[in-house]
Short mmCIF file of C-alpha atoms and ligand atoms in Angstrom, two decimals:
data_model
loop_
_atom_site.label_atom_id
_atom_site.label_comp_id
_atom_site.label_asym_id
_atom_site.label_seq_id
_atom_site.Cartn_x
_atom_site.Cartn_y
_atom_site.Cartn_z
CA UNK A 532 -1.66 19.07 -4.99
CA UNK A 533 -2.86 16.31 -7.11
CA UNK A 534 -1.27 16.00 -11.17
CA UNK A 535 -3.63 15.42 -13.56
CA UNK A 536 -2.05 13.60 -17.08
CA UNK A 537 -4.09 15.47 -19.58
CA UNK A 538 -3.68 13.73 -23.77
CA UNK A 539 -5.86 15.12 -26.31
CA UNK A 540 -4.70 16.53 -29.91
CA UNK A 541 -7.67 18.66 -29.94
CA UNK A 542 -5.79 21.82 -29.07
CA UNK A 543 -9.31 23.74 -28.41
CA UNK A 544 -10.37 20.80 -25.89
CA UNK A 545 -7.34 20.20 -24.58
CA UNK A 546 -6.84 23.91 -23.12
CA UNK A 547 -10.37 24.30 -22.09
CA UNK A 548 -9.93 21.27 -19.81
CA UNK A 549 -6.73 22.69 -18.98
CA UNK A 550 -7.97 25.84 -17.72
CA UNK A 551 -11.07 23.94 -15.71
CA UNK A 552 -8.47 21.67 -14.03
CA UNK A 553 -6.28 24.14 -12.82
CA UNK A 554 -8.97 26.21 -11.78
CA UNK A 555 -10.29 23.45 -10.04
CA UNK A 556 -6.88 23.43 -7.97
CA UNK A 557 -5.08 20.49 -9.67
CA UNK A 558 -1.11 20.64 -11.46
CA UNK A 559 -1.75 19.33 -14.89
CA UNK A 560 0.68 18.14 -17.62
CA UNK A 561 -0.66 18.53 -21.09
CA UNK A 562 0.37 16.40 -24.20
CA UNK A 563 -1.37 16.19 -27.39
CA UNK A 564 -0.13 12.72 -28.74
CA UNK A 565 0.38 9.41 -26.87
CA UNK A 566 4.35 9.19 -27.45
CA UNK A 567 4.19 13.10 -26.13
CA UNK A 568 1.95 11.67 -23.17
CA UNK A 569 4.63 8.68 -22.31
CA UNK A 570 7.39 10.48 -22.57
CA UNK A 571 6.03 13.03 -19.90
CA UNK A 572 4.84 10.37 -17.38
CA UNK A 573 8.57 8.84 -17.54
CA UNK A 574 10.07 11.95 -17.12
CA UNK A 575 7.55 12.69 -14.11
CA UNK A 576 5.51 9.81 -12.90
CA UNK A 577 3.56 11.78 -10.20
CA UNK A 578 0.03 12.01 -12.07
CA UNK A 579 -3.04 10.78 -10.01
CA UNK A 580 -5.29 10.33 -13.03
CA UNK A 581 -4.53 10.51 -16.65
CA UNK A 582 -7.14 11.90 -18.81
CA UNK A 583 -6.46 9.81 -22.39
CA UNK A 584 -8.37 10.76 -25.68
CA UNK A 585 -9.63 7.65 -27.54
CA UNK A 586 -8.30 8.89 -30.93
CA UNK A 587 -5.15 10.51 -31.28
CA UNK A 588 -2.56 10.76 -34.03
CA UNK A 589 0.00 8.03 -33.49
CA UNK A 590 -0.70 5.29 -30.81
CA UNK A 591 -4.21 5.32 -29.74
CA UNK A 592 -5.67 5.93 -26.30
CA UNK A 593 -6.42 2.73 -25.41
CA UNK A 594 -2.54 1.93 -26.23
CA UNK A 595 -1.31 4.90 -23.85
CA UNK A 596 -3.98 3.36 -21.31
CA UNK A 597 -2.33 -0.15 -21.50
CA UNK A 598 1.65 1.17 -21.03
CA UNK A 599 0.43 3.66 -18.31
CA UNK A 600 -0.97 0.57 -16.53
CA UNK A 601 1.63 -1.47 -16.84
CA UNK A 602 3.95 0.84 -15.06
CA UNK A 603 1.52 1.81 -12.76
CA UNK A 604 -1.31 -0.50 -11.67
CA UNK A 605 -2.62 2.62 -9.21
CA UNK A 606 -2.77 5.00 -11.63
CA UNK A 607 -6.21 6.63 -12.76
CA UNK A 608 -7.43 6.32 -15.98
CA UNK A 609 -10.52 8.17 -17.34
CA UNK A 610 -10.61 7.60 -21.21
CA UNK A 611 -12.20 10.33 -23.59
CA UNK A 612 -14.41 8.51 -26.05
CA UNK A 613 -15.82 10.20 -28.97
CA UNK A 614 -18.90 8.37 -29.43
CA UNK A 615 -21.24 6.32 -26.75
CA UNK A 616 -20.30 3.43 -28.91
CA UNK A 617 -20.07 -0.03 -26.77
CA UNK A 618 -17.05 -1.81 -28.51
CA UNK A 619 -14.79 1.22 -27.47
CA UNK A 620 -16.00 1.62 -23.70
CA UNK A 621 -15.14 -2.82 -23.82
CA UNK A 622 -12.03 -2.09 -25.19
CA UNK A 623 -11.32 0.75 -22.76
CA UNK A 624 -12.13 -1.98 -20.27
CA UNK A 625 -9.56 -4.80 -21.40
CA UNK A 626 -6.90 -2.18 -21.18
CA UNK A 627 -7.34 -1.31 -17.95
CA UNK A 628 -9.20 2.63 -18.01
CA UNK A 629 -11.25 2.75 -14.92
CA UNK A 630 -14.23 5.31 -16.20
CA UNK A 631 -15.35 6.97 -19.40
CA UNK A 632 -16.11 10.60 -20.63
CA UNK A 633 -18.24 10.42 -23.79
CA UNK A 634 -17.73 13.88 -26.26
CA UNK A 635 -19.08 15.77 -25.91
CA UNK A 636 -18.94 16.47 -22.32
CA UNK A 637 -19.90 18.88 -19.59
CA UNK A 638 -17.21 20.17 -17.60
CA UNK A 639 -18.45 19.41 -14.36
CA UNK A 640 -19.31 16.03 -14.90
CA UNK A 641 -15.58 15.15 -15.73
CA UNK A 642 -14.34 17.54 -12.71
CA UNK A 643 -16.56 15.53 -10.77
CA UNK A 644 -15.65 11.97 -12.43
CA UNK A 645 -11.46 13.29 -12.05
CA UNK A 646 -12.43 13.80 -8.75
CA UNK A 647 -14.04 10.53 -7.29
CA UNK A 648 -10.93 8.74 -9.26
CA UNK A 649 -8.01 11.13 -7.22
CA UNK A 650 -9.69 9.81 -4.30
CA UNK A 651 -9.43 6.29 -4.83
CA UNK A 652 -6.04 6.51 -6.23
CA UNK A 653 -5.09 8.27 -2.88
CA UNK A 654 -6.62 5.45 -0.59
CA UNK A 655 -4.98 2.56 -3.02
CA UNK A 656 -1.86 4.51 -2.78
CA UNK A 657 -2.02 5.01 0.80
CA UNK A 658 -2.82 1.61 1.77
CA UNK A 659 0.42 0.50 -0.63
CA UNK A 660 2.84 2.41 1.28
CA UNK A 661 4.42 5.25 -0.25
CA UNK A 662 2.44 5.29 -3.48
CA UNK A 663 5.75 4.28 -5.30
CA UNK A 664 5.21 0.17 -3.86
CA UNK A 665 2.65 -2.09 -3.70
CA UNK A 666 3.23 -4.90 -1.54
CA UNK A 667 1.76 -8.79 -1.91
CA UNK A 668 2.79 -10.99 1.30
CA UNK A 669 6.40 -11.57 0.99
CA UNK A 670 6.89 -9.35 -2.53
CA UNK A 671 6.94 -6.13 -2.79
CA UNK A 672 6.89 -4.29 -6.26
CA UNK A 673 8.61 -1.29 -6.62
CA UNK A 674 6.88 0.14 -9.54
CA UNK A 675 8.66 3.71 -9.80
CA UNK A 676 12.40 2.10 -9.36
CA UNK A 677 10.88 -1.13 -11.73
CA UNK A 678 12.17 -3.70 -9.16
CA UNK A 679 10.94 -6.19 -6.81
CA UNK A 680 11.89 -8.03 -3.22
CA UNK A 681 11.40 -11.18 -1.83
CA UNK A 682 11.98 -10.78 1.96
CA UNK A 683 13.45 -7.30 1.33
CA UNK A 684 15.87 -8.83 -0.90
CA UNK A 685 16.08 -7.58 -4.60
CA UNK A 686 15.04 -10.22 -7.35
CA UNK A 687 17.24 -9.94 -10.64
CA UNK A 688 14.55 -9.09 -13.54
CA UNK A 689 14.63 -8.39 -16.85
CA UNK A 690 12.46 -5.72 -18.10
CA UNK A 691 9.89 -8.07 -19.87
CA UNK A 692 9.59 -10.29 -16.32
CA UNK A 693 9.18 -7.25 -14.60
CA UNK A 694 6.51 -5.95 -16.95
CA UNK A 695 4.68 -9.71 -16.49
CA UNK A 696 5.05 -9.16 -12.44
CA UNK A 697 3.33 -5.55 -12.43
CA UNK A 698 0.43 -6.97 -14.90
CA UNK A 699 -0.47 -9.79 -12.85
CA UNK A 700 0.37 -7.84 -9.23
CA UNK A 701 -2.40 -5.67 -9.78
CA UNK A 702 -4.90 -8.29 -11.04
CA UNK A 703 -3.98 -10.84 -8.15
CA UNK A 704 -6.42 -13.50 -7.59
CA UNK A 705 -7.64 -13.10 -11.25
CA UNK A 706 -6.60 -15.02 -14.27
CA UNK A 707 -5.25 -13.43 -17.51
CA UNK A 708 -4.88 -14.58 -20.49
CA UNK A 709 -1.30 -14.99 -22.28
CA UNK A 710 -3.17 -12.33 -25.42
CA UNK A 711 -3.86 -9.83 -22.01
CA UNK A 712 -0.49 -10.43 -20.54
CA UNK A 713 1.11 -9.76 -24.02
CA UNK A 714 -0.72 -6.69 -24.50
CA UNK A 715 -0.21 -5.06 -21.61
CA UNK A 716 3.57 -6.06 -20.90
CA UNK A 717 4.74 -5.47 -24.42
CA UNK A 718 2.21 -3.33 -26.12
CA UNK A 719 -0.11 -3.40 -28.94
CA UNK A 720 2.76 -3.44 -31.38
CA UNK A 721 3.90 -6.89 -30.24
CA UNK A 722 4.46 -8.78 -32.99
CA UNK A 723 5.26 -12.87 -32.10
CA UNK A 724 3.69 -16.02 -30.26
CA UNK A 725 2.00 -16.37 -26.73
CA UNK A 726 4.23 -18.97 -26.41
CA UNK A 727 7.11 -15.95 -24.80
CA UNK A 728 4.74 -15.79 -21.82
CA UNK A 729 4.99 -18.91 -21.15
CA UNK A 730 9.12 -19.47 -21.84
CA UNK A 731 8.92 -16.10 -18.96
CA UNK A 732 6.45 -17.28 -16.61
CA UNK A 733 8.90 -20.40 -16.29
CA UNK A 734 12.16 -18.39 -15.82
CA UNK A 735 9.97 -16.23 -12.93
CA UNK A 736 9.12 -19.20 -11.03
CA UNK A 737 12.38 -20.33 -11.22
CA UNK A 738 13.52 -16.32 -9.58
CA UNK A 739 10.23 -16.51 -7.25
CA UNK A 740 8.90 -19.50 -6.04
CA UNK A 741 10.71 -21.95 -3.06
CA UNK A 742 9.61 -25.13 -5.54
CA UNK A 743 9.18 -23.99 -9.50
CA UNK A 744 7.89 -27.09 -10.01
CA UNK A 745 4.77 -26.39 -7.45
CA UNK A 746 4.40 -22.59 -7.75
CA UNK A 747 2.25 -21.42 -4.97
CA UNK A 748 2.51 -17.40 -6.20
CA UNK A 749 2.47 -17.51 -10.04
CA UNK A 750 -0.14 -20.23 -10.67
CA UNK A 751 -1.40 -21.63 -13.95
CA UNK A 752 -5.02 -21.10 -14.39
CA UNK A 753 -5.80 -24.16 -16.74
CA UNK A 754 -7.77 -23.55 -20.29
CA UNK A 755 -7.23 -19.03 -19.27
CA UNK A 756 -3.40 -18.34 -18.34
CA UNK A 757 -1.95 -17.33 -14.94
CA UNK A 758 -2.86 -16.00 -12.00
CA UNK A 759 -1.02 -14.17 -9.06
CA UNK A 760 -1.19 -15.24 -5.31
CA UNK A 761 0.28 -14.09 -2.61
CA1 CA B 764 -8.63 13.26 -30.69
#
């Protein structure tokens, strides 16, 4: 059975697409704030999609979207917005949702949206191995555990290299920017200079590459950031 990550502090909402989803024959988990939301996926992180409300009452969707990500790159996201607005779906976009729900909604159409989104997450999941891993030639991530290998053998990480690893593991082969990187590893609440993502990008080629000096895995992308290859 497939768990559906349902945030929304619209208590009304929230039970009525509750009730559809269960009906509909998926295990849900219900919160009605981000930290509630967080807490719940670390406790149990088994959802297949998360279904995030744009406005909630302490961190935001969008912020719930970015930390979800960041542990998970296969995760599901299908944001909640409550207008048709543009700069909120480009937002949604930057933090990594993969679809939108505009309020008000019809039931079906989100049924059918969670739907289409289990299924990818299943192939992606499948085609990574257990679903817990995702594995890039000679790395593989461990992104339940928070570890990774080179050659099967464990790299020492701290929790902010890790963080950088899973960011740019499931964008590999496009560049991000240190403000993306930031964002995503350490949250919206960040407070400090780019300049840490650069001081950690040097202390993971050191941990990763054969030659730090000529990274072949975690390249600089000049005038954007850094990219990952395999
Ligand atoms: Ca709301």
């Amino acid at each position: 059975m497939q768990q559906i990550l349902v945030c929304e502090d619209e208590a009304a909402i929230r039970s009525f697409v509750v009730l559809n989803l269960r009906r509909a024959g998926y295990a849900v988990l219900e919160a009605d704030s981000g930290e509630a939301a967080l807490q719940l996926y670390a406790a149990q992180p088994t959802a297949a999609v998360a279904l995030l409300d744009v406005m909630l009452p302490g961190i935001d969707g969008f912020e719930v979207c970015r930390r979800l990500r960041a542990a998970d790159p296969t995760i599901g996201i299908v944001m909640l917005t409550a207008r048709s607005q543009e700069p909120e779906k480009i937002e949604g976009l930057h933090c990594g949702a993969d679809d939108y729900v505009t309020k008000p909604f019809g039931i079906g159409e989100l049924l059918a949206r969670i739907e289409a989104l289990c299924r990818r997450v299943q192939i992606l999941r499948e085609k990574n191995g257990d679903g817990d891993r995702m594995q890039r030639g000679i790395f593989t991530l461990d992104f339940r555990a928070h570890t990774l290998s080179k050659n099967g053998k464990p790299v020492e990480l701290t929790q902010m290299e890790y963080q950088i690893v899973a960011y740019l593991f499931s964008h590999a082969g496009e560049p991000q920017t240190r403000e993306a990187i930031l964002r995503c590893a350490w949250g919206e609440s960040f407070v400090g200079d780019d300049k840490v993502v650069d001081v950690n990008i040097r202390r993971l080629r050191v941990k990763l590459e054969e030659d730090p000096s000529e990274p072949r895995h975690l390249l600089t992308v000049w005038g954007k950031g850094y990219q990952w290859e395999d």
